[in-house]
Amino acid sequence: MTEETPGFEKKPDVPSDTESAGNSDGTARAESADKAGSAPAGDDKQAQDIALTAQLDQARTALTERTADLQRLQAEYQNYRRRVERDRVAVKEIAAANLLAELLPVLDDIGRAGEHGELVGGFKSVADSLETAVAKLGLQQFGKEGEPFDPTIHEALMHSYAPDVTETTCVAILQPGYRIGERTIRPARVAVAEPQPGAQATKSPAEEDAKASDEESGGPEEG
């Protein structure tokens, strides 16, 4: 038989009010901590997005500035190349002009000899070779009889009046002119003729038609 100790009864284990309150406070603090920890995580993500957007804007601005700098440098380089090419052509023309200017008296002698029929035999071959060589250097001859006088390319050495001209005209080429490209090495030396002083100006076609109409109708009407 089992003997029971008198005066002692076994009671079930029931948590006290103090322990229950402590456990409740711990659970509440844990939930608050979880909520407090989750809120700053969202703010950090938003801040990171803002920072990345700002960095992207800065990169775009820097790219735009570098592109503009590159385009400006490219334009300056193209202008430099054109300027160098223009200067190179100008220097070449000046050098050729200086050389050919010394040969103009020889070309004048060859021209006079040709006019007198003295270009024969070996002398003609030398003259032809010289003219071919100066033509390759860009030398061009100009000046023809009958063309209007232009003081920018003609030099008038003789002057006269002629009834058959309506403007100042080159009637004789005393020495031909020479140019390289647009550069005149020597103007053409010419004799010019002007219209006779007091000569009647040429009437326009309208005036000629009006005169013919008056003659057909018996003269102008009187008022």
Short mmCIF file of C-alpha atoms in Angstrom, two decimals:
data_model
loop_
_atom_site.label_atom_id
_atom_site.label_comp_id
_atom_site.label_asym_id
_atom_site.label_seq_id
_atom_site.Cartn_x
_atom_site.Cartn_y
_atom_site.Cartn_z
CA MET A 1 0.00 0.00 0.00
CA THR A 2 1.04 3.52 -0.67
CA GLU A 3 1.19 5.79 2.18
CA GLU A 4 0.09 9.38 1.72
CA THR A 5 1.59 12.07 3.75
CA PRO A 6 -1.18 13.79 5.56
CA GLY A 7 -1.49 17.57 5.08
CA PHE A 8 0.10 17.78 1.56
CA GLU A 9 -1.97 17.81 -1.61
CA LYS A 10 -0.46 17.86 -5.12
CA LYS A 11 -1.51 20.96 -7.12
CA PRO A 12 -1.24 21.42 -10.90
CA ASP A 13 1.52 23.70 -12.29
CA VAL A 14 -0.20 27.02 -13.18
CA PRO A 15 1.91 29.99 -14.19
CA SER A 16 1.64 32.88 -11.92
CA ASP A 17 0.34 36.26 -12.96
CA THR A 18 3.82 37.73 -12.78
CA GLU A 19 5.26 35.18 -15.18
CA SER A 20 2.36 35.70 -17.61
CA ALA A 21 2.86 39.41 -17.58
CA GLY A 22 6.56 39.01 -18.22
CA ASN A 23 6.00 36.72 -21.16
CA SER A 24 3.44 39.12 -22.69
CA ASP A 25 5.82 42.05 -22.37
CA GLY A 26 8.58 40.06 -24.11
CA THR A 27 6.34 39.13 -27.03
CA ALA A 28 5.22 42.75 -27.49
CA ARG A 29 8.80 44.00 -27.42
CA ALA A 30 9.79 41.39 -30.06
CA GLU A 31 6.92 42.42 -32.33
CA SER A 32 7.81 46.09 -31.91
CA ALA A 33 11.43 45.37 -32.70
CA ASP A 34 10.38 43.49 -35.85
CA LYS A 35 8.22 46.38 -36.99
CA ALA A 36 10.96 48.89 -36.17
CA GLY A 37 13.52 46.83 -38.10
CA SER A 38 11.33 46.47 -41.21
CA ALA A 39 10.60 50.23 -41.52
CA PRO A 40 14.24 51.43 -41.90
CA ALA A 41 14.85 48.70 -44.52
CA GLY A 42 12.27 50.33 -46.89
CA ASP A 43 13.74 53.80 -46.31
CA ASP A 44 17.24 52.54 -47.14
CA LYS A 45 16.04 51.09 -50.47
CA GLN A 46 14.40 54.36 -51.44
CA ALA A 47 17.54 56.28 -50.52
CA GLN A 48 19.63 53.93 -52.65
CA ASP A 49 17.31 54.47 -55.62
CA ILE A 50 17.59 58.24 -55.26
CA ALA A 51 21.39 58.00 -55.06
CA LEU A 52 21.55 55.80 -58.18
CA THR A 53 19.30 58.21 -60.09
CA ALA A 54 21.52 61.13 -59.13
CA GLN A 55 24.61 59.24 -60.26
CA LEU A 56 22.93 58.39 -63.57
CA ASP A 57 22.05 62.05 -64.15
CA GLN A 58 25.63 63.06 -63.44
CA ALA A 59 26.92 60.44 -65.88
CA ARG A 60 24.53 61.67 -68.58
CA THR A 61 25.59 65.28 -68.02
CA ALA A 62 29.26 64.32 -68.20
CA LEU A 63 28.64 62.34 -71.41
CA THR A 64 26.87 65.32 -73.02
CA GLU A 65 29.73 67.64 -72.09
CA ARG A 66 32.39 65.24 -73.41
CA THR A 67 30.44 64.76 -76.65
CA ALA A 68 30.25 68.53 -77.14
CA ASP A 69 34.00 68.83 -76.46
CA LEU A 70 34.73 66.10 -78.99
CA GLN A 71 32.56 67.74 -81.65
CA ARG A 72 34.26 71.09 -81.04
CA LEU A 73 37.71 69.54 -81.31
CA GLN A 74 36.72 67.76 -84.51
CA ALA A 75 35.46 71.03 -86.04
CA GLU A 76 38.66 72.83 -85.04
CA TYR A 77 40.73 70.05 -86.59
CA GLN A 78 38.78 70.21 -89.85
CA ASN A 79 39.28 74.00 -89.97
CA TYR A 80 42.98 73.51 -89.31
CA ARG A 81 43.27 70.98 -92.15
CA ARG A 82 41.49 73.31 -94.59
CA ARG A 83 43.68 76.23 -93.54
CA VAL A 84 46.86 74.19 -93.95
CA GLU A 85 45.74 72.96 -97.38
CA ARG A 86 44.87 76.51 -98.46
CA ASP A 87 48.24 77.81 -97.27
CA ARG A 88 50.02 74.95 -99.02
CA VAL A 89 48.31 75.76 -102.33
CA ALA A 90 49.04 79.47 -101.89
CA VAL A 91 52.74 78.83 -101.21
CA LYS A 92 52.95 76.56 -104.23
CA GLU A 93 51.35 79.19 -106.47
CA ILE A 94 53.65 81.93 -105.16
CA ALA A 95 56.73 79.80 -105.77
CA ALA A 96 55.57 78.91 -109.29
CA ALA A 97 54.65 82.53 -110.02
CA ASN A 98 58.07 83.77 -108.94
CA LEU A 99 59.77 81.20 -111.16
CA LEU A 100 57.58 81.81 -114.20
CA ALA A 101 57.86 85.58 -113.88
CA GLU A 102 61.56 85.21 -114.67
CA LEU A 103 60.69 83.21 -117.81
CA LEU A 104 58.18 85.71 -119.25
CA PRO A 105 60.81 87.61 -121.30
CA VAL A 106 61.88 84.30 -122.86
CA LEU A 107 58.27 83.49 -123.70
CA ASP A 108 57.88 86.95 -125.25
CA ASP A 109 60.91 86.33 -127.45
CA ILE A 110 59.51 82.96 -128.50
CA GLY A 111 56.20 84.60 -129.36
CA ARG A 112 57.82 87.28 -131.51
CA ALA A 113 59.96 84.67 -133.23
CA GLY A 114 56.83 82.67 -134.02
CA GLU A 115 55.13 85.76 -135.49
CA HIS A 116 58.11 86.29 -137.82
CA GLY A 117 58.32 82.61 -138.80
CA GLU A 118 61.66 82.06 -137.10
CA LEU A 119 60.63 79.01 -135.06
CA VAL A 120 62.21 76.29 -137.15
CA GLY A 121 64.31 73.20 -136.55
CA GLY A 122 65.74 72.57 -133.12
CA PHE A 123 64.80 76.03 -131.88
CA LYS A 124 61.12 75.19 -132.45
CA SER A 125 61.47 71.93 -130.48
CA VAL A 126 63.02 73.80 -127.54
CA ALA A 127 60.30 76.45 -127.68
CA ASP A 128 57.55 73.81 -127.71
CA SER A 129 59.12 71.95 -124.79
CA LEU A 130 59.36 75.16 -122.76
CA GLU A 131 55.77 76.12 -123.43
CA THR A 132 54.62 72.62 -122.45
CA ALA A 133 56.61 72.77 -119.21
CA VAL A 134 55.21 76.14 -118.13
CA ALA A 135 51.69 75.00 -119.00
CA LYS A 136 52.10 72.02 -116.64
CA LEU A 137 52.99 74.50 -113.89
CA GLY A 138 49.61 76.18 -114.44
CA LEU A 139 50.69 79.16 -116.55
CA GLN A 140 47.89 80.48 -118.76
CA GLN A 141 48.09 83.14 -121.43
CA PHE A 142 45.26 85.66 -121.91
CA GLY A 143 44.46 88.75 -123.94
CA LYS A 144 42.69 88.84 -127.30
CA GLU A 145 41.89 91.56 -129.78
CA GLY A 146 38.29 92.77 -129.69
CA GLU A 147 37.59 91.99 -126.06
CA PRO A 148 36.37 94.77 -123.73
CA PHE A 149 39.07 96.60 -121.81
CA ASP A 150 39.29 95.49 -118.17
CA PRO A 151 41.73 97.52 -116.05
CA THR A 152 42.13 94.61 -113.62
CA ILE A 153 43.76 92.38 -116.27
CA HIS A 154 44.73 94.85 -119.03
CA GLU A 155 47.33 97.59 -119.12
CA ALA A 156 46.64 100.21 -121.80
CA LEU A 157 49.84 101.42 -123.51
CA MET A 158 48.20 103.07 -126.52
CA HIS A 159 44.90 104.95 -126.89
CA SER A 160 42.82 105.98 -129.89
CA TYR A 161 39.25 106.59 -131.07
CA ALA A 162 37.33 104.38 -133.49
CA PRO A 163 33.87 104.80 -135.03
CA ASP A 164 33.10 101.09 -134.99
CA VAL A 165 33.33 100.49 -131.23
CA THR A 166 30.66 101.15 -128.63
CA GLU A 167 32.89 100.78 -125.56
CA THR A 168 36.57 100.87 -124.68
CA THR A 169 37.96 97.88 -126.57
CA CYS A 170 41.33 96.16 -126.91
CA VAL A 171 42.25 96.61 -130.58
CA ALA A 172 45.81 95.24 -130.37
CA ILE A 173 47.72 92.97 -128.00
CA LEU A 174 51.22 94.33 -127.54
CA GLN A 175 52.21 91.73 -124.93
CA PRO A 176 50.00 88.86 -123.76
CA GLY A 177 49.07 88.55 -120.12
CA TYR A 178 49.82 85.55 -117.94
CA ARG A 179 48.10 84.12 -114.89
CA ILE A 180 48.25 81.09 -112.57
CA GLY A 181 44.82 80.14 -111.37
CA GLU A 182 43.25 83.40 -110.19
CA ARG A 183 46.63 85.10 -109.66
CA THR A 184 47.70 87.50 -112.41
CA ILE A 185 51.44 87.40 -113.00
CA ARG A 186 51.45 90.11 -115.67
CA PRO A 187 48.53 92.05 -117.16
CA ALA A 188 48.04 92.02 -120.90
CA ARG A 189 49.58 95.14 -122.44
CA VAL A 190 47.20 96.40 -125.07
CA ALA A 191 46.22 99.26 -127.37
CA VAL A 192 42.66 100.45 -126.74
CA ALA A 193 40.13 102.38 -128.76
CA GLU A 194 37.16 104.35 -127.53
CA PRO A 195 34.02 105.51 -129.37
CA GLN A 196 34.31 108.83 -131.22
CA PRO A 197 33.44 111.78 -128.98
CA GLY A 198 29.91 113.01 -129.70
CA ALA A 199 28.95 109.86 -131.60
CA GLN A 200 25.25 109.05 -131.42
CA ALA A 201 24.54 106.34 -128.91
CA THR A 202 23.08 103.13 -130.22
CA LYS A 203 19.30 103.15 -129.86
CA SER A 204 17.52 100.40 -128.03
CA PRO A 205 15.19 97.98 -129.89
CA ALA A 206 12.14 99.66 -128.30
CA GLU A 207 13.20 103.04 -129.67
CA GLU A 208 13.79 101.54 -133.11
CA ASP A 209 10.29 99.99 -133.10
CA ALA A 210 8.73 103.27 -131.99
CA LYS A 211 10.54 105.14 -134.77
CA ALA A 212 9.37 102.61 -137.40
CA SER A 213 5.79 102.87 -136.13
CA ASP A 214 5.88 106.66 -136.38
CA GLU A 215 7.18 106.49 -139.92
CA GLU A 216 4.40 104.09 -140.96
CA SER A 217 1.70 106.29 -139.41
CA GLY A 218 3.04 109.44 -140.98
CA GLY A 219 4.93 110.81 -138.00
CA PRO A 220 4.09 111.47 -134.38
CA GLU A 221 0.65 112.90 -133.61
CA GLU A 222 0.53 116.58 -132.75
CA GLY A 223 -1.27 117.67 -129.63
#
